[in-house]
Every structure is written in structure tokens, then in C-alpha cells.
Coordinates of C-alpha atoms in Angstrom, one line a residue:
Chain A
X194 CA 19.6 20.8 -18.1
X195 CA 17.0 22.2 -16.4
X196 CA 15.1 24.9 -18.8
X197 CA 11.6 24.7 -17.4
X198 CA 10.8 26.1 -13.9
X199 CA 9.4 24.2 -11.0
X200 CA 5.6 23.0 -11.7
X201 CA 3.2 22.0 -8.7
X202 CA 0.6 20.0 -11.2
X203 CA 2.2 19.1 -14.4
X204 CA -0.7 18.0 -16.7
X205 CA -0.2 14.6 -19.0
X206 CA 0.8 16.9 -22.0
X207 CA 3.0 19.2 -19.7
X208 CA 5.1 16.3 -18.5
X209 CA 5.9 14.8 -22.1
X210 CA 6.9 18.3 -23.3
X211 CA 9.3 19.0 -20.6
X212 CA 11.3 15.2 -20.9
X213 CA 10.9 15.3 -24.8
X214 CA 12.6 19.0 -24.3
X215 CA 15.1 18.0 -21.6
X216 CA 15.9 14.8 -21.7
X217 CA 15.8 14.5 -25.9
X218 CA 17.6 11.1 -27.3
X219 CA 17.9 10.2 -23.5
X220 CA 14.1 9.0 -22.5
X221 CA 11.8 8.0 -24.7
X222 CA 8.0 8.5 -24.2
X223 CA 6.5 4.6 -24.7
X224 CA 2.6 5.8 -23.8
X225 CA 0.6 8.0 -22.5
X226 CA -3.3 8.0 -21.2
X227 CA -5.0 9.4 -18.5
X228 CA -3.0 10.8 -15.4
X229 CA -0.2 7.6 -16.6
X230 CA 2.5 8.2 -18.2
X231 CA 5.0 5.9 -19.6
X232 CA 8.6 5.7 -20.6
X233 CA 11.8 4.1 -20.5
X234 CA 15.6 6.1 -20.0
X235 CA 19.2 4.2 -20.5
X236 CA 21.1 3.5 -17.6
X237 CA 23.3 6.4 -17.7
X238 CA 20.3 9.4 -17.2
X239 CA 18.6 7.8 -14.4
X240 CA 19.4 9.5 -11.7
X241 CA 19.5 12.8 -13.9
X242 CA 16.2 11.9 -14.5
X243 CA 15.1 11.1 -11.0
X244 CA 15.8 14.2 -9.9
X245 CA 14.6 17.0 -12.1
X246 CA 10.9 14.5 -11.8
X247 CA 11.4 15.4 -8.1
X248 CA 12.5 19.5 -8.6
X249 CA 11.1 19.9 -11.6
X250 CA 7.4 17.5 -11.9
X251 CA 6.7 17.3 -8.5
X252 CA 6.8 13.6 -8.1
X253 CA 6.8 13.9 -4.6
X254 CA 6.7 9.9 -4.0
X255 CA 8.1 7.0 -5.0
X256 CA 6.3 4.8 -4.9
X257 CA 7.9 1.8 -5.7
X258 CA 11.1 0.5 -7.6
X259 CA 11.4 -3.3 -8.9
X260 CA 13.0 -5.3 -11.2
X261 CA 12.0 -7.7 -13.5
X262 CA 14.8 -10.4 -15.1
X263 CA 13.8 -10.3 -18.9
X264 CA 16.7 -13.6 -19.3
X265 CA 18.9 -11.8 -21.3
X266 CA 19.0 -8.6 -19.5
X267 CA 17.7 -7.3 -16.0
X268 CA 15.4 -4.3 -16.2
X269 CA 14.6 -1.8 -13.2
X270 CA 11.1 -0.2 -13.0
X271 CA 10.7 3.0 -11.3
X272 CA 6.7 4.5 -10.2
X273 CA 7.0 7.8 -8.9
X274 CA 3.7 9.4 -7.9
X275 CA 2.4 13.3 -8.1
X276 CA 0.3 14.3 -5.4
X277 CA -1.3 16.9 -7.1
X278 CA -3.0 15.3 -10.0
X279 CA -2.4 11.7 -9.3
X280 CA -0.3 11.0 -12.1
X281 CA 2.3 8.1 -12.1
X282 CA 5.1 8.5 -14.3
X283 CA 6.7 4.9 -14.5
X284 CA 10.2 4.8 -15.6
X285 CA 11.6 1.7 -17.3
X286 CA 15.1 1.0 -17.3
X287 CA 17.6 -2.4 -19.2
X288 CA 20.4 -3.2 -17.5
X289 CA 22.8 -6.0 -18.8
X290 CA 23.2 -9.2 -17.1
X291 CA 27.1 -8.7 -17.0
X292 CA 27.2 -5.3 -15.2
X293 CA 23.9 -5.2 -13.4
X294 CA 25.0 -2.0 -12.1
X295 CA 22.6 1.4 -11.9
X296 CA 22.7 4.7 -10.0
X297 CA 20.5 4.9 -6.6
X298 CA 17.8 7.5 -6.1
X299 CA 17.8 6.8 -2.3
X300 CA 19.3 10.0 -2.2
X301 CA 16.7 11.3 -3.7
X302 CA 13.5 10.1 -2.0
X303 CA 14.6 7.9 1.4
X304 CA 11.1 6.0 0.8
X305 CA 13.6 4.4 -2.3
X306 CA 15.8 2.9 -0.1
X307 CA 14.5 -0.2 1.2
X308 CA 12.7 -0.8 -2.4
X309 CA 16.0 -0.7 -3.4
X310 CA 17.6 -3.5 -0.9
X311 CA 14.4 -5.9 -2.0
X312 CA 15.5 -5.2 -6.1
X313 CA 19.3 -6.2 -5.3
X314 CA 18.6 -9.0 -2.8
X315 CA 15.9 -10.9 -4.7
X316 CA 17.1 -9.8 -8.9
X317 CA 21.4 -9.3 -7.9
X318 CA 21.4 -5.4 -9.1
X319 CA 23.8 -3.0 -7.8
X320 CA 22.7 0.6 -6.8
X321 CA 25.8 2.2 -7.1
X322 CA 25.8 4.5 -4.6
X323 CA 23.2 3.3 -2.3
X324 CA 23.5 4.1 1.3
X325 CA 23.5 0.9 2.7
X326 CA 23.2 -1.9 0.1
X327 CA 22.0 -5.0 2.1
X328 CA 19.9 -7.9 2.8
X329 CA 16.5 -7.1 4.0
X330 CA 14.4 -9.9 3.3
X331 CA 16.2 -12.3 3.0
X332 CA 19.3 -14.0 4.9
X333 CA 22.6 -12.1 5.3
X334 CA 24.2 -15.5 4.0
X335 CA 22.4 -16.2 0.8
X336 CA 24.6 -16.1 -1.7
X337 CA 22.0 -16.6 -5.1
X338 CA 19.2 -14.2 -6.6
X339 CA 15.9 -15.9 -5.8
X340 CA 13.9 -13.8 -8.3
X341 CA 15.7 -14.4 -11.3
X342 CA 14.4 -16.6 -13.8
X343 CA 17.5 -19.2 -13.4
X344 CA 16.2 -19.6 -9.6
X345 CA 13.5 -22.5 -10.3
X346 CA 10.8 -23.2 -7.5
X347 CA 9.7 -27.0 -7.2
X348 CA 7.2 -27.8 -10.4
X349 CA 8.6 -24.3 -12.7
X350 CA 9.7 -25.1 -15.6
Chain B
X108 CA 25.4 7.6 30.2
X109 CA 26.8 5.2 27.1
X110 CA 24.7 4.6 24.3
X111 CA 22.9 0.8 24.8
X112 CA 20.9 -0.9 22.5
X113 CA 17.6 -2.6 23.2
X114 CA 16.3 -5.0 21.0
X115 CA 12.7 -5.0 20.7
X116 CA 11.5 -7.8 19.3
X117 CA 10.6 -10.2 17.2
X118 CA 8.2 -11.4 19.7
X119 CA 7.4 -8.2 21.5
X120 CA 3.4 -6.6 22.5
X121 CA 4.3 -3.9 21.0
X122 CA 5.5 -5.3 17.3
X123 CA 2.4 -6.9 16.3
X124 CA 3.8 -9.1 14.7
X125 CA 7.2 -11.2 13.8
X126 CA 9.7 -8.1 13.3
X127 CA 12.0 -6.5 14.9
X128 CA 13.1 -3.1 16.3
X129 CA 16.7 -2.2 17.3
X130 CA 16.4 1.2 19.0
X131 CA 20.0 2.6 20.2
X132 CA 19.1 4.2 23.5
X133 CA 21.2 7.0 25.6
X134 CA 19.4 6.8 29.0
X135 CA 15.4 6.4 28.2
X136 CA 15.2 9.0 25.2
X137 CA 15.7 7.1 21.2
X138 CA 18.4 8.4 19.4
X139 CA 18.5 5.8 16.4
X140 CA 16.5 2.7 15.1
X141 CA 17.1 -0.2 12.8
X142 CA 13.5 -1.9 11.6
X143 CA 14.5 -5.4 10.9
X144 CA 12.1 -7.4 9.0
X145 CA 12.2 -10.7 6.1
X146 CA 11.0 -12.7 9.6
X147 CA 8.1 -13.8 7.4
X148 CA 9.2 -13.8 3.8
X149 CA 7.4 -16.5 1.5
X150 CA 9.1 -15.2 -1.8
X151 CA 4.8 -14.2 -2.5
X152 CA 6.0 -12.4 -5.7
X153 CA 7.5 -15.7 -7.2
X154 CA 4.8 -18.2 -6.1
X155 CA 2.4 -16.5 -8.1
X156 CA 4.8 -16.7 -11.2
X157 CA 3.8 -20.7 -10.9
X158 CA -0.5 -20.2 -10.8
X159 CA -2.3 -19.4 -13.3
X160 CA -4.5 -16.1 -13.0
X161 CA -7.7 -16.9 -11.0
X162 CA -5.5 -18.5 -8.5
X163 CA -4.0 -15.9 -7.1
X164 CA -6.9 -14.0 -6.1
X165 CA -6.8 -16.2 -2.7
X166 CA -3.6 -15.4 -2.7
X167 CA -3.9 -12.0 -2.6
X168 CA -6.5 -12.4 0.5
X169 CA -3.3 -13.8 2.2
X170 CA -1.0 -10.4 2.0
X171 CA -2.6 -9.0 4.8
X172 CA -5.2 -10.3 6.6
X173 CA -7.4 -7.5 8.1
X174 CA -7.6 -5.7 4.5
X175 CA -8.3 -9.1 2.4
X176 CA -10.4 -7.4 -0.3
X177 CA -8.3 -4.9 -1.2
X178 CA -5.6 -6.8 -1.6
X179 CA -7.6 -9.0 -3.9
X180 CA -9.2 -5.8 -5.1
X181 CA -5.9 -4.7 -6.5
X182 CA -4.8 -7.5 -7.7
X183 CA -8.4 -8.1 -9.8
X184 CA -7.6 -4.2 -11.4
X185 CA -4.0 -4.6 -12.4
X186 CA -5.4 -8.3 -14.3
X187 CA -8.5 -6.5 -15.4
X188 CA -6.4 -3.6 -16.9
X189 CA -4.0 -5.7 -18.5
X190 CA -7.3 -7.8 -19.8
X191 CA -8.8 -4.4 -21.0
X192 CA -11.9 -5.4 -19.2
X193 CA -14.3 -2.6 -18.1
X194 CA -16.7 -3.8 -15.5
X195 CA -20.5 -3.4 -14.6
X196 CA -21.2 -0.6 -12.9
X197 CA -23.0 -3.3 -10.3
X198 CA -19.9 -4.8 -10.0
X199 CA -18.4 -2.0 -9.0
X200 CA -19.9 -0.2 -5.9
X201 CA -20.3 -4.0 -4.6
X202 CA -16.9 -3.6 -4.2
X203 CA -17.1 -0.4 -3.2
X204 CA -19.4 -1.9 -0.7
X205 CA -17.0 -5.0 0.2
X206 CA -13.9 -2.4 0.7
X207 CA -15.1 0.0 2.6
X208 CA -16.6 -2.9 5.3
X209 CA -13.1 -3.9 5.1
X210 CA -11.2 -0.8 6.0
X211 CA -14.2 -0.2 8.0
X212 CA -13.0 -3.8 10.1
X213 CA -9.8 -2.8 9.3
X214 CA -9.4 0.5 10.8
X215 CA -11.4 -1.3 13.9
X216 CA -9.1 -3.8 14.3
X217 CA -6.8 -0.9 14.6
X218 CA -7.9 1.0 17.4
X219 CA -8.7 -2.2 19.6
X220 CA -5.0 -2.9 19.0
X221 CA -3.9 1.0 19.9
X222 CA -6.0 0.2 22.7
X223 CA -3.8 -2.6 24.4
X224 CA -0.8 -0.8 23.2
X225 CA -1.8 2.2 25.2
X226 CA -3.2 -0.1 28.0
X227 CA -6.4 1.0 27.3
X228 CA -8.4 -3.0 27.7
X229 CA -11.6 -1.0 27.7
X230 CA -11.0 0.1 24.0
X231 CA -10.2 -2.8 22.7
X232 CA -12.8 -4.4 23.9
X233 CA -15.5 -2.6 22.0
X234 CA -13.7 -2.0 19.3
X235 CA -13.8 -6.1 18.8
X236 CA -17.1 -6.5 19.4
X237 CA -18.2 -3.6 17.2
X238 CA -15.6 -5.5 14.3
X239 CA -17.2 -8.4 14.8
X240 CA -20.8 -6.6 13.1
X241 CA -18.4 -5.7 9.8
X242 CA -17.4 -9.4 9.9
X243 CA -20.9 -11.0 9.8
X244 CA -21.4 -8.5 7.1
X245 CA -18.8 -10.6 5.1
X246 CA -20.0 -13.9 6.3
X247 CA -23.0 -12.8 5.1
X248 CA -21.2 -11.5 1.5
X249 CA -18.9 -14.0 1.1
X250 CA -19.3 -16.8 3.7
X251 CA -15.4 -15.7 5.3
X252 CA -14.6 -13.2 8.1
X253 CA -11.8 -12.4 7.6
X254 CA -9.6 -14.2 3.9
X255 CA -13.1 -13.2 1.6
X256 CA -12.0 -14.4 -1.8
X257 CA -14.6 -12.3 -3.3
X258 CA -13.4 -10.4 -6.3
X259 CA -13.1 -12.1 -9.3
X260 CA -11.4 -10.9 -12.3
X261 CA -14.1 -9.2 -14.1
X262 CA -16.4 -8.8 -11.1
X263 CA -16.9 -10.2 -8.6
X264 CA -18.5 -13.4 -7.0
X265 CA -21.8 -13.2 -5.9
X266 CA -24.1 -10.5 -5.4
X267 CA -25.8 -9.0 -2.5
X268 CA -27.7 -11.7 -0.7
X269 CA -31.5 -11.2 0.7
X270 CA -31.6 -9.1 3.3
X271 CA -28.0 -7.8 3.3
X272 CA -28.7 -3.9 2.5
X273 CA -30.8 -4.0 5.8
X274 CA -28.2 -6.0 7.3
X275 CA -25.3 -3.7 6.5
X276 CA -27.2 -0.2 7.1
X277 CA -28.6 -1.6 10.7
X278 CA -24.6 -2.3 11.5
X279 CA -23.4 0.9 9.6
X280 CA -25.8 3.1 11.5
X281 CA -25.7 1.2 14.6
X282 CA -21.9 1.4 14.6
X283 CA -21.9 5.2 13.7
X284 CA -23.4 6.3 16.5
X285 CA -20.8 3.5 18.3
X286 CA -18.3 4.5 17.5
X287 CA -18.7 8.1 19.5
X288 CA -18.9 6.3 22.7
X289 CA -15.7 4.8 22.0
X290 CA -14.1 8.3 20.9
X291 CA -15.7 9.1 24.9
X292 CA -13.0 6.4 25.6
X293 CA -10.7 8.0 24.3
X294 CA -10.4 11.8 23.2
X295 CA -11.8 12.6 26.7
X296 CA -8.9 10.0 28.5
X297 CA -6.2 12.3 29.6
X298 CA -3.9 10.0 29.7
X299 CA -4.7 8.8 26.0
X300 CA -4.2 12.4 24.8
X301 CA -0.9 12.9 27.2
X302 CA 0.7 9.7 25.7
X303 CA -0.7 10.4 21.5
X304 CA 0.6 13.9 21.7
X305 CA 3.2 15.9 20.1
X306 CA 5.2 12.6 19.8
X307 CA 6.2 11.1 16.6
X308 CA 5.7 14.5 14.8
X309 CA 7.0 14.5 11.1
X310 CA 6.4 16.8 9.1
X311 CA 4.0 17.3 5.3
X312 CA 8.1 17.6 3.2
X313 CA 9.3 14.5 5.6
X314 CA 6.3 12.3 4.9
X315 CA 6.7 12.4 0.6
X316 CA 10.3 11.7 1.3
X317 CA 9.6 8.8 2.8
X318 CA 7.0 7.7 1.0
X319 CA 4.9 8.0 3.6
X320 CA 1.1 6.8 2.6
X321 CA -2.8 6.1 3.7
X322 CA -3.7 8.0 7.2
X323 CA 0.3 8.2 7.8
X324 CA 0.7 10.2 5.3
X325 CA -2.8 12.0 5.8
X326 CA -1.8 12.4 9.2
X327 CA 1.1 15.5 8.0
X328 CA -0.9 17.0 6.1
X329 CA -0.3 15.9 2.6
X330 CA -4.2 15.9 0.5
X331 CA -4.0 12.2 -1.4
X332 CA -5.9 9.5 -1.1
X333 CA -6.0 7.2 -4.1
X334 CA -9.2 7.4 -4.0
X335 CA -10.4 10.2 -5.0
X336 CA -7.4 11.7 -7.3
X337 CA -6.6 8.4 -8.7
X338 CA -10.6 7.5 -8.7
X339 CA -11.5 3.8 -9.5
X340 CA -14.9 2.1 -9.3
X341 CA -17.0 5.2 -9.3
X342 CA -15.9 6.4 -6.3
X343 CA -15.3 10.1 -7.9
X344 CA -19.2 9.4 -8.3
X345 CA -19.7 9.9 -4.9
X346 CA -20.2 12.6 -2.5
X347 CA -17.2 11.7 0.3
X348 CA -14.6 14.1 2.0
X349 CA -10.4 12.7 2.5
X350 CA -9.9 13.6 6.1
X351 CA -6.2 15.5 6.7
X352 CA -4.3 16.5 10.2
X353 CA -1.8 19.3 9.6
X354 CA 0.0 18.4 13.0
X355 CA 1.8 15.0 12.4
X356 CA 1.8 14.0 15.5
X357 CA 0.4 10.4 16.5
X358 CA -2.9 11.8 17.9
X359 CA -3.2 13.2 14.1
X360 CA -2.4 9.8 12.8
X361 CA -5.6 8.4 15.1
X362 CA -7.6 11.3 13.9
X363 CA -7.4 11.0 10.7
X364 CA -8.5 7.3 11.1
X365 CA -11.8 7.8 13.5
X366 CA -12.7 10.3 10.7
X367 CA -12.1 7.8 7.6
X368 CA -14.4 5.9 9.2
X369 CA -17.0 7.7 9.6
X370 CA -16.3 8.2 6.0
X371 CA -16.6 4.8 5.1
X372 CA -20.4 4.7 6.8
X373 CA -21.1 7.7 4.5
X374 CA -19.8 5.4 1.5
X375 CA -21.2 2.7 1.4
X376 CA -24.6 4.8 2.1
X377 CA -24.5 6.3 -1.0
X378 CA -23.0 2.7 -2.7
X379 CA -26.3 0.7 -1.0
X380 CA -28.1 4.1 -2.6
X381 CA -26.6 3.8 -6.0
X382 CA -27.0 0.0 -6.4
X383 CA -30.2 0.4 -4.8
X384 CA -30.5 2.1 -8.6
X385 CA -29.3 -0.2 -10.4
X386 CA -31.6 -3.1 -11.8
X387 CA -30.7 -6.4 -9.8
X388 CA -29.9 -7.9 -14.1
X389 CA -27.0 -6.3 -14.6
X390 CA -24.3 -8.5 -14.2
X391 CA -22.0 -8.7 -11.2
X392 CA -19.3 -10.3 -13.5
X393 CA -17.8 -10.6 -17.2
X394 CA -16.0 -13.0 -18.5
X395 CA -12.1 -12.6 -18.2
X396 CA -10.2 -14.6 -20.5
X397 CA -7.4 -17.6 -19.9
X398 CA -4.5 -15.9 -20.7
X399 CA -3.5 -12.5 -20.7
X400 CA -2.3 -10.2 -23.5
X401 CA 1.4 -9.7 -23.1
X402 CA 2.9 -6.0 -21.6
X403 CA 3.1 -4.2 -18.8
X404 CA 0.1 -2.8 -16.1
X405 CA 0.2 -1.4 -13.4
X406 CA -3.0 -0.8 -11.2
X407 CA -3.3 1.3 -7.1
X408 CA -5.9 1.0 -4.6
X409 CA -6.0 2.8 -1.3
X410 CA -5.5 0.0 1.3
X411 CA -6.6 0.3 5.3
X412 CA -2.9 1.3 5.6
X413 CA -2.0 3.4 2.1
X414 CA -1.5 2.9 -1.2
X415 CA -1.5 -0.6 -2.4
X416 CA 0.5 -0.8 -5.8
X417 CA 0.9 -4.0 -8.5
X418 CA 2.9 -4.4 -11.1
X419 CA 2.2 -7.0 -14.0
X420 CA 4.3 -7.8 -16.3
X421 CA 2.5 -10.9 -19.1
X422 CA 3.5 -12.8 -22.0
X423 CA 0.9 -14.2 -22.8
X424 CA 0.3 -17.0 -21.7
X425 CA -1.8 -18.2 -17.9
X426 CA 0.5 -17.1 -15.4
X427 CA 2.7 -13.9 -14.4
X428 CA 6.2 -13.2 -16.0
X429 CA 6.6 -11.2 -13.0
X430 CA 3.9 -9.4 -10.3
X431 CA 5.5 -7.1 -8.2
X432 CA 3.3 -6.4 -5.3
X433 CA 4.1 -2.2 -3.4
X434 CA 3.4 -3.4 0.5
X435 CA 2.4 0.3 1.9
X436 CA 3.7 -0.8 5.2
X437 CA 7.4 -2.2 3.8
X438 CA 8.2 1.9 3.4
X439 CA 5.9 3.0 6.5
X440 CA 7.7 0.5 8.6
X441 CA 10.8 2.1 7.2
X442 CA 10.6 5.3 7.7
X443 CA 10.2 4.2 11.6
X444 CA 13.7 5.2 12.2
X445 CA 12.9 8.7 12.1
X446 CA 9.3 8.5 14.0
X447 CA 11.0 7.3 17.0
X448 CA 14.3 9.2 16.8
X449 CA 14.2 11.8 20.3
X450 CA 11.3 10.2 22.2
X451 CA 11.4 9.0 25.5
X452 CA 11.5 4.1 24.8
X453 CA 8.1 4.3 26.6
X454 CA 6.1 6.2 23.3
X455 CA 7.8 3.7 21.2
X456 CA 4.4 1.9 21.3
X457 CA 1.9 4.1 21.1
X458 CA 4.2 6.0 17.6
X459 CA 4.8 2.5 16.1
X460 CA 0.9 1.8 17.1
X461 CA -0.3 4.3 14.7
X462 CA 0.9 2.3 11.9
X463 CA -1.1 -0.5 12.1
X464 CA 2.2 -2.6 11.7
X465 CA 0.7 -5.9 9.3
X466 CA 3.6 -8.4 8.2
X467 CA 1.9 -10.3 5.6
X468 CA 2.4 -7.6 3.5
X469 CA 5.3 -6.0 4.1
X470 CA 7.3 -9.5 4.4
X471 CA 5.4 -10.8 1.6

């Protein structure tokens, strides 16, 4: 891996070429538009992809990490941001319901720390290798994950 | 001396809302800190899944009382992106004017709070007095002082009322002069300077790593502004500058915010000139459909406090399947542990004051 050299301000085409070259078969480019790249990735290579995005493609900031409950599976969505081009890389990773584990990226970007804690407490997705995976917004004694679709609000069906 | 844990908050003059900073001190020097949030968690994102799209606009206002315009803007922007709606030029510039008025009054609120944090009550009174002029503009434009409920899916609610341009330019021209007087109270006060300089220093590399955004990040030398680098609402057609300071201390963040206020005045002036050249018959609002086509979209906007991002998952119905809010303060406050390390406990209000806390959007 890492056949590429560091690119300070990669264009959308350069990002797509680099990802296709170094993550063939692991990363699917879904669509692109001006300053936006949307990719999906398998669960095993998310840490390597994030390391690559940080060190080679210069995505210096993890804007957000969030979860989505698709009922038949869970999903983690990353938004990474490059300061020099204003490009945002969106990565979606599917996580099965019965084994909701995924590698933590909090060691790559410290800014992702609280986002992962929030995703853990609201969706029950466990980030392996996170320095402190505890509940953040909700009380520590909660035993349910309130943002899952199985948790109904009043009036919601 | 043995280490000791001191709990600052949730009710504390420096906290500007309900949150706790637990600090481990050795004598007066801070060794470690743990921010504790969540006192205001309302499950905002989950609530939205239960409401139709237009009903969420006033809820987005309530995310942050002093940045309500940008929060409803970013929400409308992500839904418009999902619907594939392009705004008319008139609606775009009206949003620019509304956003910048919001930024001015939000920064003035911050300056007032900063003044009380440092014991300078004159700054507090003067900044709040100036803020009233912009709140009056909000009343004229939207009928509300704080929770404005102005943007709509596909445009804005109403055009400018009569004489709004005149009143707005009067307020802006006056403010540019008065801001220099307020700067005289802070920049020429040796107490203010000695409490702000060289405290809470963050390097550019760390700022990026911690995920800081907005004036907090630009005070550390990161030259990035969503309005310029990922332009929306014709911001790229206006001529203005992004203020950046390299020092990274509390004073640099203060300087960036002050300079941003001048730039906001400039943006309002230019946007008003552009609005003048657009005929009044230009639509301010395009009709938006009730349902949003299935798909995932995100949009980001430069909030007064940083980069606000919303991620929308729609399933083709009239309610969002999932709406994620990326709040700038949520991330900035997670870095507070690094901001206060090594400083004296009395410097914490000065450092945390420059982050401009707002708990409504942090806890959601």
C-alpha cells in the first residue's frame, strides 16, 4: 500500500485515482461531484483507509462520525475534510447487527473521539481500540440505545 | 503538593451554560481536565425523525439561541440539496445578509460574555448595547429577536420590509465606528492583554487534529473558512477576507473574532448592493415538494462558532429517516482538556471564554 506520495491539495480526480489504485476491491466510489467524494468501504479496511486519507490525501480533520440504523444492519458514516481544497470525503461502512464492532479512528484524529463515543451510546456500535468508550450525553446507567429504530418515541410508529 | 480534583460547574460563572469541567490541579496549576456534557440532551435528532420537513426549521433555530439563523440555514440547505432545488439570487443574498447579522450579534454576545469573564463590565454593557441594534434588524426582517425562523425550504420567508436597507446600512456604518471604541476598552487595557496573551496556546497541527473549527481554529493559523473554500449562497462572488492569526493563544482567537465582525459588515454592505441590482420581482422562494427523494446528503455552513454540518438520510417520505447534526462546539469543547493543560486555574475562564460555549447545540 501507499504507492502514492503525499498530496497536499488533492483534486477530486486525484482522490478517486489514488483510492482506486491502493484500495482496489476494498473501497467502492459511489459518486463524485464538485468538492465531494462519496465512497463505501468494507469493515476490515476502514482503519487503513482513514490512515491513508490522513497521511497521503491530507484529510486533516474528521468533521463527523455518525451512525445510521438501517434495521437490517447498522452503518457508520465518516466525513473527512481537507483544508486546502475544501473537499469532503464521505465514507460509509456497513456493520452487521449481531456483531456491531468497528475499528476506532480516534487515534488518527483526536477530534473523532467524542463522535465515536456519541455513536456508541446512541446506536450501540462498539469502536474497538477507542481510548475511553463510555456514555457521554446520556446517563451512565442507560442500558438501551435510544437512536435505534427499535426504540420508539411517543406517537412514532 | 498532592493533586486535587476541582469540579467547575455545572453552575459556574465561566461555564455559560450547563456543563462541568473537572480539573485536576497541583496547587494552582492545571494538570488534567475532563469536560462533562449532556445536561441538556433532548434527543433532538431523534425528535426530527417524528416531524415533517418544514416543521424542523423552527426546531433548528433552538439548537443555539444566538446562531439560530445559521442553524436553520444549514438545515434548509441539506434538504434543498436532497430535493435538488437551486435558490434564486435574491433568496441567496437575503440569506447572506441574515447570516451575517446573526454572526455579528453572536460575536457581540461572545464579546460581552468575555468581558464579564475577565471582570471588564464596561465591555459587557457596550457590546450588549450594540447587539440590540442588530436584534432590532432581526425584528424588522423576521419578526423575532433570537429564534428567527426565517429560512424556508427553497428560499426565505419574506423579502426585506420597507426601509430595511436604510436601517441595516445605518446600523452597520454606526457599528464599524463603535467597534473601534470597544476595541479601545480591550486592546488598550493591560489587564485584558495580560490575561489573554500566551494562555491556551494550540499549534496548527493540534488544532487540525482536535477537529477545531471556526474562529478557534483560525486563531491557530489554519486558513480555512467554509464560506470561502466550500462556497454557498454566492459568498464567492463577494469580495472579503478570512482573518487568520498564527499565535494560537486566547488573544489570537479574540483578534480573529473582532476582525470577522469587520468583515461581516463588509459582506452585508456588498450583499445589500447586489440585492439592490436584482429586480424585486425575482422570486424569494421556490416551491419545495412535500416528500424528499430517497438518498443521503450533507451540507455544511460556517456558523459563528465553527463548521456546522448536517447529514440527512431520507427514505422518500415526508419525514427524515435520520438527521445528524455536527455541532462545532461539541468538538471544540472536547479539546478543552488540551487547552487548559499547564495553565493556572484562574486562566480557565479566559481560555474557555474564547471558545464561545453554547450548550444547546453541544448536547442537542
